[in-house]
Amino acid sequence: MVVTADHNDVLTTKATRVPRVDDGVRKLMDDMVETMFSANGVGLAAPQVNVPWRVIVLRVENQIYQLANPEMVRCEGDQTGPEGCLSVPGLVGDVTRCLRVVAKGVNRHGKEIRVKGDGLLARAIQHEIDHLDGILFTSRAVEGSLREIVKEEVPDVVTAV
């Protein structure tokens, strides 16, 4: 799979709900995880690989999360920090997000689950759900915080979500 660049309309269009998790959706999830690992990302949304479905995958602290039709259930506190995006390479900006979240969705087995997270996991969940709603992190960045980065700077910022 190839990560879609920020000029593609699929990234600014609301994604379609997945009617049910079947073998095709599971294959998509697996392919997205592989693509996320290859790109050294923290998360990936289906629109980022040119698939207009509400599917996200995340990797935080060696834990993999795969969700279809994710929705935010609870959002508490604030955190502001740097974000990047695999679909917007070379750009980073400070974004204010909820510090703690609970999201619900359907796992790869078709069961509804809830994912609780704080810090980076909370940030990644919100970032990927934004992708499903056609929102890029650049539109949420604190005014004046967007900046170009060079490859050598990447360890100093949050890995692209």
PDB file of C-alpha atoms in Angstrom:
ATOM      1  CA  MET A   1       0.000   0.000   0.000  1.00  0.00           C
ATOM      2  CA  VAL A   2       1.101   3.548  -0.691  1.00  0.00           C
ATOM      3  CA  VAL A   3       0.401   6.424   1.702  1.00  0.00           C
ATOM      4  CA  THR A   4      -1.707   9.102  -0.003  1.00  0.00           C
ATOM      5  CA  ALA A   5      -0.310  12.646  -0.153  1.00  0.00           C
ATOM      6  CA  ASP A   6      -2.178  15.638   1.260  1.00  0.00           C
ATOM      7  CA  HIS A   7      -3.397  16.900  -2.124  1.00  0.00           C
ATOM      8  CA  ASN A   8      -5.701  13.868  -2.622  1.00  0.00           C
ATOM      9  CA  ASP A   9      -9.446  14.546  -2.176  1.00  0.00           C
ATOM     10  CA  VAL A  10      -9.921  11.306  -0.198  1.00  0.00           C
ATOM     11  CA  LEU A  11      -8.107  12.989   2.709  1.00  0.00           C
ATOM     12  CA  THR A  12     -10.605  15.846   2.919  1.00  0.00           C
ATOM     13  CA  THR A  13     -13.767  13.765   2.494  1.00  0.00           C
ATOM     14  CA  LYS A  14     -15.704  12.059   5.296  1.00  0.00           C
ATOM     15  CA  ALA A  15     -15.115   8.299   5.132  1.00  0.00           C
ATOM     16  CA  THR A  16     -17.911   5.720   4.833  1.00  0.00           C
ATOM     17  CA  ARG A  17     -18.890   3.422   7.702  1.00  0.00           C
ATOM     18  CA  VAL A  18     -17.935  -0.222   7.286  1.00  0.00           C
ATOM     19  CA  PRO A  19     -21.180  -2.269   7.154  1.00  0.00           C
ATOM     20  CA  ARG A  20     -19.509  -5.336   8.706  1.00  0.00           C
ATOM     21  CA  VAL A  21     -16.035  -6.613   9.393  1.00  0.00           C
ATOM     22  CA  ASP A  22     -15.326  -9.398   6.919  1.00  0.00           C
ATOM     23  CA  ASP A  23     -12.214 -10.935   5.353  1.00  0.00           C
ATOM     24  CA  GLY A  24     -11.770  -7.895   3.089  1.00  0.00           C
ATOM     25  CA  VAL A  25     -11.767  -5.495   6.048  1.00  0.00           C
ATOM     26  CA  ARG A  26      -9.400  -7.756   8.005  1.00  0.00           C
ATOM     27  CA  LYS A  27      -7.009  -7.837   5.020  1.00  0.00           C
ATOM     28  CA  LEU A  28      -7.212  -4.042   4.804  1.00  0.00           C
ATOM     29  CA  MET A  29      -6.372  -3.791   8.525  1.00  0.00           C
ATOM     30  CA  ASP A  30      -3.406  -6.154   8.138  1.00  0.00           C
ATOM     31  CA  ASP A  31      -2.107  -4.295   5.079  1.00  0.00           C
ATOM     32  CA  MET A  32      -2.496  -0.971   6.910  1.00  0.00           C
ATOM     33  CA  VAL A  33      -0.502  -2.271   9.898  1.00  0.00           C
ATOM     34  CA  GLU A  34       2.271  -3.394   7.549  1.00  0.00           C
ATOM     35  CA  THR A  35       2.264  -0.010   5.796  1.00  0.00           C
ATOM     36  CA  MET A  36       2.276   1.832   9.142  1.00  0.00           C
ATOM     37  CA  PHE A  37       5.301  -0.197  10.313  1.00  0.00           C
ATOM     38  CA  SER A  38       7.132   0.341   7.007  1.00  0.00           C
ATOM     39  CA  ALA A  39       6.595   4.101   7.289  1.00  0.00           C
ATOM     40  CA  ASN A  40       7.512   4.167  11.006  1.00  0.00           C
ATOM     41  CA  GLY A  41       4.113   5.637  11.858  1.00  0.00           C
ATOM     42  CA  VAL A  42       2.105   5.599  15.068  1.00  0.00           C
ATOM     43  CA  GLY A  43      -1.237   5.360  13.273  1.00  0.00           C
ATOM     44  CA  LEU A  44      -2.881   5.128   9.890  1.00  0.00           C
ATOM     45  CA  ALA A  45      -6.422   5.724   8.659  1.00  0.00           C
ATOM     46  CA  ALA A  46      -7.882   3.986   5.599  1.00  0.00           C
ATOM     47  CA  PRO A  47      -8.250   7.251   3.637  1.00  0.00           C
ATOM     48  CA  GLN A  48      -4.461   7.633   3.925  1.00  0.00           C
ATOM     49  CA  VAL A  49      -4.113   4.548   1.716  1.00  0.00           C
ATOM     50  CA  ASN A  50      -6.830   5.784  -0.645  1.00  0.00           C
ATOM     51  CA  VAL A  51      -9.622   3.653   0.870  1.00  0.00           C
ATOM     52  CA  PRO A  52     -12.640   5.791   1.891  1.00  0.00           C
ATOM     53  CA  TRP A  53     -13.703   3.557   4.825  1.00  0.00           C
ATOM     54  CA  ARG A  54     -13.829   4.296   8.558  1.00  0.00           C
ATOM     55  CA  VAL A  55     -10.924   2.046   9.576  1.00  0.00           C
ATOM     56  CA  ILE A  56      -7.873   2.965  11.674  1.00  0.00           C
ATOM     57  CA  VAL A  57      -4.831   1.146  12.980  1.00  0.00           C
ATOM     58  CA  LEU A  58      -2.521   2.333  15.767  1.00  0.00           C
ATOM     59  CA  ARG A  59       0.761   1.244  17.320  1.00  0.00           C
ATOM     60  CA  VAL A  60       1.576   2.692  20.727  1.00  0.00           C
ATOM     61  CA  GLU A  61       3.975   1.117  23.243  1.00  0.00           C
ATOM     62  CA  ASN A  62       4.189  -2.106  21.189  1.00  0.00           C
ATOM     63  CA  GLN A  63       0.398  -2.550  21.305  1.00  0.00           C
ATOM     64  CA  ILE A  64      -1.508  -2.756  18.001  1.00  0.00           C
ATOM     65  CA  TYR A  65      -5.077  -1.447  17.794  1.00  0.00           C
ATOM     66  CA  GLN A  66      -7.334  -2.093  14.788  1.00  0.00           C
ATOM     67  CA  LEU A  67     -10.762  -0.435  14.722  1.00  0.00           C
ATOM     68  CA  ALA A  68     -13.577  -0.126  12.229  1.00  0.00           C
ATOM     69  CA  ASN A  69     -16.097   2.686  12.687  1.00  0.00           C
ATOM     70  CA  PRO A  70     -14.295   4.293  15.656  1.00  0.00           C
ATOM     71  CA  GLU A  71     -16.078   7.033  17.600  1.00  0.00           C
ATOM     72  CA  MET A  72     -15.031   9.187  20.520  1.00  0.00           C
ATOM     73  CA  VAL A  73     -17.012   8.380  23.678  1.00  0.00           C
ATOM     74  CA  ARG A  74     -15.172  10.533  26.216  1.00  0.00           C
ATOM     75  CA  CYS A  75     -12.535  13.251  26.090  1.00  0.00           C
ATOM     76  CA  GLU A  76     -10.891  14.835  29.174  1.00  0.00           C
ATOM     77  CA  GLY A  77      -8.137  17.350  29.823  1.00  0.00           C
ATOM     78  CA  ASP A  78      -5.854  19.052  27.332  1.00  0.00           C
ATOM     79  CA  GLN A  79      -2.399  18.396  25.945  1.00  0.00           C
ATOM     80  CA  THR A  80      -0.554  20.464  23.369  1.00  0.00           C
ATOM     81  CA  GLY A  81       2.337  18.936  21.504  1.00  0.00           C
ATOM     82  CA  PRO A  82       3.975  18.321  18.149  1.00  0.00           C
ATOM     83  CA  GLU A  83       2.276  16.212  15.495  1.00  0.00           C
ATOM     84  CA  GLY A  84       3.280  15.090  12.066  1.00  0.00           C
ATOM     85  CA  CYS A  85       1.460  13.001   9.495  1.00  0.00           C
ATOM     86  CA  LEU A  86       2.488  10.347   7.016  1.00  0.00           C
ATOM     87  CA  SER A  87       0.261  12.082   4.441  1.00  0.00           C
ATOM     88  CA  VAL A  88       1.893  15.476   5.056  1.00  0.00           C
ATOM     89  CA  PRO A  89       5.600  14.601   5.046  1.00  0.00           C
ATOM     90  CA  GLY A  90       8.133  17.177   6.145  1.00  0.00           C
ATOM     91  CA  LEU A  91       5.690  19.276   8.162  1.00  0.00           C
ATOM     92  CA  VAL A  92       5.078  19.354  11.909  1.00  0.00           C
ATOM     93  CA  GLY A  93       2.945  21.555  14.121  1.00  0.00           C
ATOM     94  CA  ASP A  94       1.700  21.853  17.683  1.00  0.00           C
ATOM     95  CA  VAL A  95      -1.852  20.596  18.148  1.00  0.00           C
ATOM     96  CA  THR A  96      -4.041  20.751  21.254  1.00  0.00           C
ATOM     97  CA  ARG A  97      -5.856  17.471  21.864  1.00  0.00           C
ATOM     98  CA  CYS A  98      -7.670  15.791  24.736  1.00  0.00           C
ATOM     99  CA  LEU A  99      -5.273  14.276  27.270  1.00  0.00           C
ATOM    100  CA  ARG A 100      -7.447  11.224  27.997  1.00  0.00           C
ATOM    101  CA  VAL A 101      -9.991   9.587  25.703  1.00  0.00           C
ATOM    102  CA  VAL A 102     -12.275   6.612  25.398  1.00  0.00           C
ATOM    103  CA  ALA A 103     -13.136   5.506  21.876  1.00  0.00           C
ATOM    104  CA  LYS A 104     -15.410   2.705  20.768  1.00  0.00           C
ATOM    105  CA  GLY A 105     -15.317   0.742  17.562  1.00  0.00           C
ATOM    106  CA  VAL A 106     -15.455  -2.729  16.086  1.00  0.00           C
ATOM    107  CA  ASN A 107     -12.368  -4.941  16.248  1.00  0.00           C
ATOM    108  CA  ARG A 108     -11.117  -7.331  13.552  1.00  0.00           C
ATOM    109  CA  HIS A 109     -13.422 -10.050  14.914  1.00  0.00           C
ATOM    110  CA  GLY A 110     -16.566  -7.934  14.553  1.00  0.00           C
ATOM    111  CA  LYS A 111     -16.913  -7.293  18.303  1.00  0.00           C
ATOM    112  CA  GLU A 112     -17.558  -3.825  19.716  1.00  0.00           C
ATOM    113  CA  ILE A 113     -14.702  -2.718  21.941  1.00  0.00           C
ATOM    114  CA  ARG A 114     -13.644   0.382  23.850  1.00  0.00           C
ATOM    115  CA  VAL A 115     -10.113   1.709  23.879  1.00  0.00           C
ATOM    116  CA  LYS A 116      -8.980   3.971  26.725  1.00  0.00           C
ATOM    117  CA  GLY A 117      -5.885   6.028  26.243  1.00  0.00           C
ATOM    118  CA  ASP A 118      -3.918   8.983  27.485  1.00  0.00           C
ATOM    119  CA  GLY A 119      -0.912  10.878  26.195  1.00  0.00           C
ATOM    120  CA  LEU A 120       0.317   9.575  22.843  1.00  0.00           C
ATOM    121  CA  LEU A 121      -2.439   6.955  22.462  1.00  0.00           C
ATOM    122  CA  ALA A 122      -5.121   9.604  23.071  1.00  0.00           C
ATOM    123  CA  ARG A 123      -3.427  11.926  20.563  1.00  0.00           C
ATOM    124  CA  ALA A 124      -3.138   9.175  17.932  1.00  0.00           C
ATOM    125  CA  ILE A 125      -6.787   8.096  18.304  1.00  0.00           C
ATOM    126  CA  GLN A 126      -7.966  11.684  17.810  1.00  0.00           C
ATOM    127  CA  HIS A 127      -5.596  12.269  14.875  1.00  0.00           C
ATOM    128  CA  GLU A 128      -6.768   9.132  13.041  1.00  0.00           C
ATOM    129  CA  ILE A 129     -10.480   9.766  13.690  1.00  0.00           C
ATOM    130  CA  ASP A 130      -9.928  13.261  12.290  1.00  0.00           C
ATOM    131  CA  HIS A 131      -8.667  11.618   9.077  1.00  0.00           C
ATOM    132  CA  LEU A 132     -11.951   9.684   8.873  1.00  0.00           C
ATOM    133  CA  ASP A 133     -13.802  12.995   9.074  1.00  0.00           C
ATOM    134  CA  GLY A 134     -11.659  14.590   6.352  1.00  0.00           C
ATOM    135  CA  ILE A 135      -9.636  16.736   8.768  1.00  0.00           C
ATOM    136  CA  LEU A 136      -5.847  17.067   8.567  1.00  0.00           C
ATOM    137  CA  PHE A 137      -3.740  18.016  11.600  1.00  0.00           C
ATOM    138  CA  THR A 138      -2.615  21.143   9.765  1.00  0.00           C
ATOM    139  CA  SER A 139      -6.088  22.652  10.215  1.00  0.00           C
ATOM    140  CA  ARG A 140      -5.912  22.069  13.991  1.00  0.00           C
ATOM    141  CA  ALA A 141      -2.351  23.299  14.498  1.00  0.00           C
ATOM    142  CA  VAL A 142      -1.761  26.164  16.905  1.00  0.00           C
ATOM    143  CA  GLU A 143      -1.434  29.345  14.842  1.00  0.00           C
ATOM    144  CA  GLY A 144       2.156  29.941  13.801  1.00  0.00           C
ATOM    145  CA  SER A 145       3.381  26.494  14.903  1.00  0.00           C
ATOM    146  CA  LEU A 146       3.529  24.735  11.514  1.00  0.00           C
ATOM    147  CA  ARG A 147       7.091  24.277  10.387  1.00  0.00           C
ATOM    148  CA  GLU A 148       9.070  22.258   7.904  1.00  0.00           C
ATOM    149  CA  ILE A 149      11.421  19.653   9.261  1.00  0.00           C
ATOM    150  CA  VAL A 150      14.405  17.881   7.824  1.00  0.00           C
ATOM    151  CA  LYS A 151      15.049  14.196   8.324  1.00  0.00           C
ATOM    152  CA  GLU A 152      17.664  14.816  11.045  1.00  0.00           C
ATOM    153  CA  GLU A 153      15.049  16.577  13.225  1.00  0.00           C
ATOM    154  CA  VAL A 154      12.527  13.731  13.231  1.00  0.00           C
ATOM    155  CA  PRO A 155      13.701  12.130  16.537  1.00  0.00           C
ATOM    156  CA  ASP A 156      12.999  15.448  18.286  1.00  0.00           C
ATOM    157  CA  VAL A 157       9.310  15.455  17.377  1.00  0.00           C
ATOM    158  CA  VAL A 158       6.490  12.992  17.806  1.00  0.00           C
ATOM    159  CA  THR A 159       6.704  10.243  15.213  1.00  0.00           C
ATOM    160  CA  ALA A 160       4.144  10.838  12.493  1.00  0.00           C
ATOM    161  CA  VAL A 161       0.672   9.740  13.544  1.00  0.00           C
TER     162      VAL A 161
END
